[in-house]
XYZ file of C-alpha atoms in Angstrom:
298
model
C 186.100 -17.906 106.566
C 187.892 -21.038 105.540
C 188.593 -23.862 107.961
C 191.738 -23.327 110.054
C 193.781 -26.001 111.826
C 192.429 -24.781 115.193
C 188.900 -25.340 113.874
C 189.529 -29.089 113.574
C 190.289 -29.431 117.285
C 187.247 -27.292 118.111
C 184.936 -29.393 115.912
C 186.121 -32.599 117.592
C 185.893 -31.178 121.114
C 182.406 -29.875 120.371
C 181.393 -33.313 119.094
C 182.545 -34.925 122.357
C 180.813 -32.201 124.409
C 177.557 -32.817 122.576
C 177.851 -36.617 122.725
C 178.222 -36.370 126.514
C 175.132 -34.163 126.574
C 173.020 -36.331 124.261
C 173.904 -39.925 125.147
C 173.592 -41.546 128.574
C 176.685 -42.598 130.486
C 176.132 -46.266 129.662
C 175.840 -45.537 125.929
C 179.571 -45.225 125.329
C 179.418 -47.417 122.213
C 176.875 -45.019 120.719
C 179.161 -42.096 121.517
C 182.121 -43.771 119.848
C 180.075 -44.654 116.761
C 178.837 -41.059 116.451
C 182.325 -39.651 116.937
C 183.681 -42.050 114.323
C 181.111 -40.937 111.733
C 181.835 -37.284 112.466
C 185.601 -37.825 112.156
C 185.194 -39.758 108.901
C 183.116 -36.935 107.441
C 185.659 -34.371 108.583
C 188.626 -36.243 107.115
C 186.862 -37.070 103.853
C 186.001 -33.413 103.166
C 189.176 -31.668 104.335
C 190.659 -31.739 100.852
C 187.551 -31.272 98.694
C 188.920 -29.932 95.429
C 187.577 -26.627 94.205
C 185.418 -26.051 97.272
C 185.946 -23.642 100.115
C 184.837 -25.443 103.270
C 183.961 -23.345 106.298
C 183.777 -24.396 109.963
C 180.006 -23.874 109.688
C 179.814 -26.517 106.922
C 181.450 -29.156 109.128
C 179.525 -28.073 112.222
C 176.215 -28.412 110.407
C 176.958 -31.984 109.351
C 178.117 -32.838 112.880
C 174.717 -31.726 114.179
C 172.868 -33.751 111.542
C 174.836 -36.874 112.418
C 174.145 -36.487 116.136
C 170.435 -35.820 115.605
C 170.092 -38.832 113.316
C 171.983 -41.187 115.627
C 170.271 -40.041 118.824
C 166.773 -39.630 117.408
C 166.511 -36.348 119.329
C 165.005 -33.521 117.281
C 166.531 -30.736 119.398
C 169.493 -32.032 121.455
C 170.111 -28.562 122.922
C 166.527 -27.956 124.015
C 167.241 -27.873 127.763
C 170.225 -25.542 127.319
C 168.185 -23.219 125.125
C 165.320 -23.074 127.613
C 167.762 -22.171 130.373
C 169.258 -19.412 128.232
C 165.812 -18.077 127.356
C 164.905 -17.803 131.034
C 168.188 -16.028 131.821
C 167.542 -13.566 128.996
C 164.044 -12.780 130.284
C 165.520 -11.813 133.646
C 168.077 -9.504 132.025
C 165.873 -7.872 129.423
C 164.749 -5.042 131.771
C 168.430 -4.110 132.234
C 168.859 -3.832 128.455
C 165.680 -1.763 128.149
C 166.864 0.629 130.863
C 170.265 0.889 129.193
C 168.589 1.765 125.891
C 166.264 4.312 127.509
C 169.134 6.179 129.165
C 171.593 6.093 126.240
C 172.263 9.304 124.317
C 172.124 7.460 120.957
C 169.388 4.878 120.499
C 170.931 3.067 117.530
C 174.322 2.816 119.216
C 172.605 1.362 122.284
C 170.866 -1.245 120.115
C 174.155 -2.283 118.486
C 175.781 -2.628 121.905
C 172.853 -4.669 123.259
C 172.980 -6.954 120.207
C 176.748 -7.433 120.595
C 176.633 -8.045 124.352
C 173.868 -10.622 123.906
C 176.089 -12.671 121.596
C 178.076 -13.627 124.696
C 175.436 -16.347 125.312
C 177.202 -19.361 123.821
C 178.062 -22.893 124.962
C 180.605 -25.416 123.749
C 183.138 -23.126 122.036
C 186.687 -24.338 122.625
C 188.486 -22.006 125.036
C 185.411 -19.865 125.709
C 183.798 -20.162 129.134
C 180.180 -19.108 129.586
C 177.492 -19.695 132.187
C 174.168 -17.969 132.695
C 174.755 -17.050 136.353
C 178.007 -15.217 135.618
C 176.463 -13.461 132.619
C 173.533 -12.248 134.709
C 175.864 -10.955 137.405
C 178.052 -9.118 134.887
C 175.562 -8.042 132.225
C 175.714 -4.309 132.865
C 179.498 -4.432 132.609
C 179.213 -6.323 129.309
C 176.932 -3.613 127.915
C 179.660 -1.056 128.648
C 182.488 -3.252 127.409
C 184.732 -1.973 124.627
C 183.144 -2.507 121.220
C 185.545 -2.860 118.299
C 183.834 -0.983 115.466
C 183.873 1.966 113.131
C 181.085 3.746 114.954
C 180.193 6.436 112.426
C 180.158 4.109 109.425
C 177.935 1.534 111.079
C 175.508 4.007 112.612
C 175.189 5.738 109.237
C 174.588 2.420 107.462
C 171.752 1.576 109.859
C 170.226 5.051 109.807
C 170.275 5.330 106.025
C 168.590 1.993 105.268
C 164.813 1.654 105.468
C 164.854 -2.150 105.129
C 166.712 -4.581 107.391
C 167.179 -8.354 107.249
C 168.132 -9.478 110.758
C 169.828 -12.890 111.024
C 169.572 -14.215 114.577
C 172.062 -16.491 116.317
C 171.627 -18.149 119.709
C 168.651 -18.933 121.899
C 168.538 -16.625 124.929
C 170.221 -13.964 122.854
C 167.124 -13.929 120.642
C 165.130 -12.141 123.371
C 167.516 -9.194 123.135
C 167.291 -9.427 119.351
C 163.514 -9.158 119.625
C 163.899 -5.936 121.595
C 166.383 -4.564 119.035
C 164.019 -5.467 116.194
C 161.099 -3.850 118.027
C 162.968 -0.583 118.397
C 164.195 -0.602 114.794
C 160.612 -1.146 113.670
C 159.394 1.715 115.822
C 162.022 3.904 114.135
C 160.141 3.250 110.890
C 162.311 0.493 109.444
C 160.867 -2.513 107.639
C 162.510 -5.457 109.407
C 162.488 -9.121 108.408
C 163.809 -11.575 111.005
C 165.507 -14.859 110.091
C 165.835 -17.512 112.793
C 166.537 -21.175 111.984
C 163.815 -23.290 110.394
C 164.834 -26.308 112.517
C 167.108 -27.031 115.467
C 170.858 -26.743 114.862
C 173.219 -26.409 117.861
C 171.806 -23.835 120.299
C 170.698 -21.434 117.574
C 167.290 -19.784 117.898
C 164.608 -21.548 115.873
C 161.262 -20.279 114.603
C 159.701 -21.338 117.917
C 162.366 -19.530 119.943
C 161.781 -16.382 117.913
C 158.011 -16.623 118.347
C 158.445 -16.960 122.119
C 160.796 -13.963 122.251
C 158.629 -11.886 119.907
C 155.519 -12.529 122.011
C 157.410 -11.717 125.211
C 158.703 -8.406 123.836
C 155.579 -7.570 121.863
C 156.833 -7.594 118.300
C 154.806 -10.444 116.730
C 153.834 -8.381 113.696
C 157.372 -8.332 112.254
C 157.771 -10.560 109.194
C 159.785 -13.752 109.704
C 161.562 -15.757 107.006
C 163.739 -18.628 108.327
C 167.314 -18.778 107.049
C 167.402 -22.588 106.917
C 168.624 -25.372 109.196
C 172.371 -24.874 108.757
C 174.900 -23.119 110.976
C 175.216 -19.672 109.454
C 173.841 -19.235 105.939
C 174.054 -21.985 103.340
C 172.828 -20.710 100.004
C 172.485 -24.317 98.864
C 170.075 -25.151 101.696
C 168.243 -21.833 102.076
C 164.753 -21.310 100.695
C 164.000 -19.275 97.583
C 161.983 -16.907 99.788
C 164.960 -16.243 102.069
C 167.412 -15.800 99.193
C 165.063 -13.338 97.517
C 165.443 -10.976 100.481
C 169.049 -11.886 101.334
C 170.188 -11.008 97.806
C 168.052 -7.880 97.558
C 170.269 -4.778 97.543
C 167.514 -2.770 99.246
C 168.130 -4.614 102.533
C 170.821 -3.991 105.104
C 171.783 -7.421 106.440
C 172.579 -7.582 110.168
C 174.247 -10.942 110.767
C 174.598 -12.034 114.389
C 177.231 -14.433 115.653
C 180.254 -16.428 114.521
C 178.360 -18.979 112.431
C 176.935 -16.284 110.198
C 180.374 -14.665 109.937
C 182.097 -17.967 109.098
C 179.703 -18.708 106.257
C 178.845 -15.289 104.791
C 182.419 -13.972 104.854
C 183.213 -16.413 102.038
C 181.058 -14.373 99.656
C 180.726 -11.049 101.498
C 182.136 -9.038 98.581
C 178.649 -9.240 97.082
C 177.279 -7.296 100.073
C 179.507 -4.236 100.263
C 177.986 -1.387 102.267
C 174.944 -3.471 103.203
C 176.225 -6.126 105.600
C 176.966 -5.640 109.301
C 178.389 -8.447 111.447
C 177.658 -8.200 115.176
C 179.281 -10.749 117.453
C 181.710 -11.625 120.199
C 184.872 -13.099 118.670
C 184.983 -16.153 120.914
C 187.645 -18.143 119.088
C 191.057 -17.290 117.684
C 190.369 -18.193 114.023
C 187.354 -15.849 113.883
C 189.198 -13.089 115.753
C 192.207 -13.337 113.419
C 189.976 -13.402 110.345
C 188.197 -10.210 111.421
C 191.384 -8.578 112.721
C 190.409 -8.181 116.381
C 191.506 -9.607 119.723
C 189.950 -12.845 120.844
C 187.033 -12.213 123.177
C 186.247 -8.737 121.855
C 182.771 -7.500 121.029
C 182.705 -6.624 117.342
C 180.514 -4.744 114.885
C 181.884 -4.706 111.350
C 180.496 -3.142 108.204
C 181.609 -4.897 105.019
């Protein structure tokens, strides 16, 4: 998904949101310097000739600038810990929902989609853990925009799955989904982030979730330290699986959609996006209403 005009405002607002979170109140000069560097990078790459720039590309560089200027390895650590604790409290609800559902795979898709609600700092999207906990059962029953039969068939027919995670907190639900897919006989490889980038789940977040759910034996290959998937930054090991036609790729969240949709034609019939369309550019690109839960087979 190429950068839209709305994305520029979102990138800037997110930068200010994160500067307020990272720097102390008296460090206003540091905030301004960081914002200036981010804006200069944004402006200098808006008209890169011959290159399709995605929101994820700009967001990744924003995070690198803020980490370098603040010296903080994981600026979102406290937010991620809070989300992880909220997810632990809600996991029994998801397990009960799965146990009582007439179709196990459909239940897993709905759990994965509902969990993608856990997101901070998206322009125009309001989220807090307390409200999510209070409304989680409703979210599980929320309308899902999908072609049910196509997606369920795609998951049932594939023996190998590459599962790209998204946010911390959400990753606990992903661990449960992966556990159940594995118990159905599927060979699953999980790809969290190799290092901190926004509030995405890292290797350590996945390990915590996997231990909590009891799915430590599933193979893990990090997707890199970029928002979404950057084939330039990803490891050879990850690309070997990502580009392997034997694997169904389940890509969680908007960052993965923003980046992979630029070359998704290479993945026909083996790529499923699962997300909540939290912003208008993503919703319009997919062809859904803003705020909807979405599962889309390419």
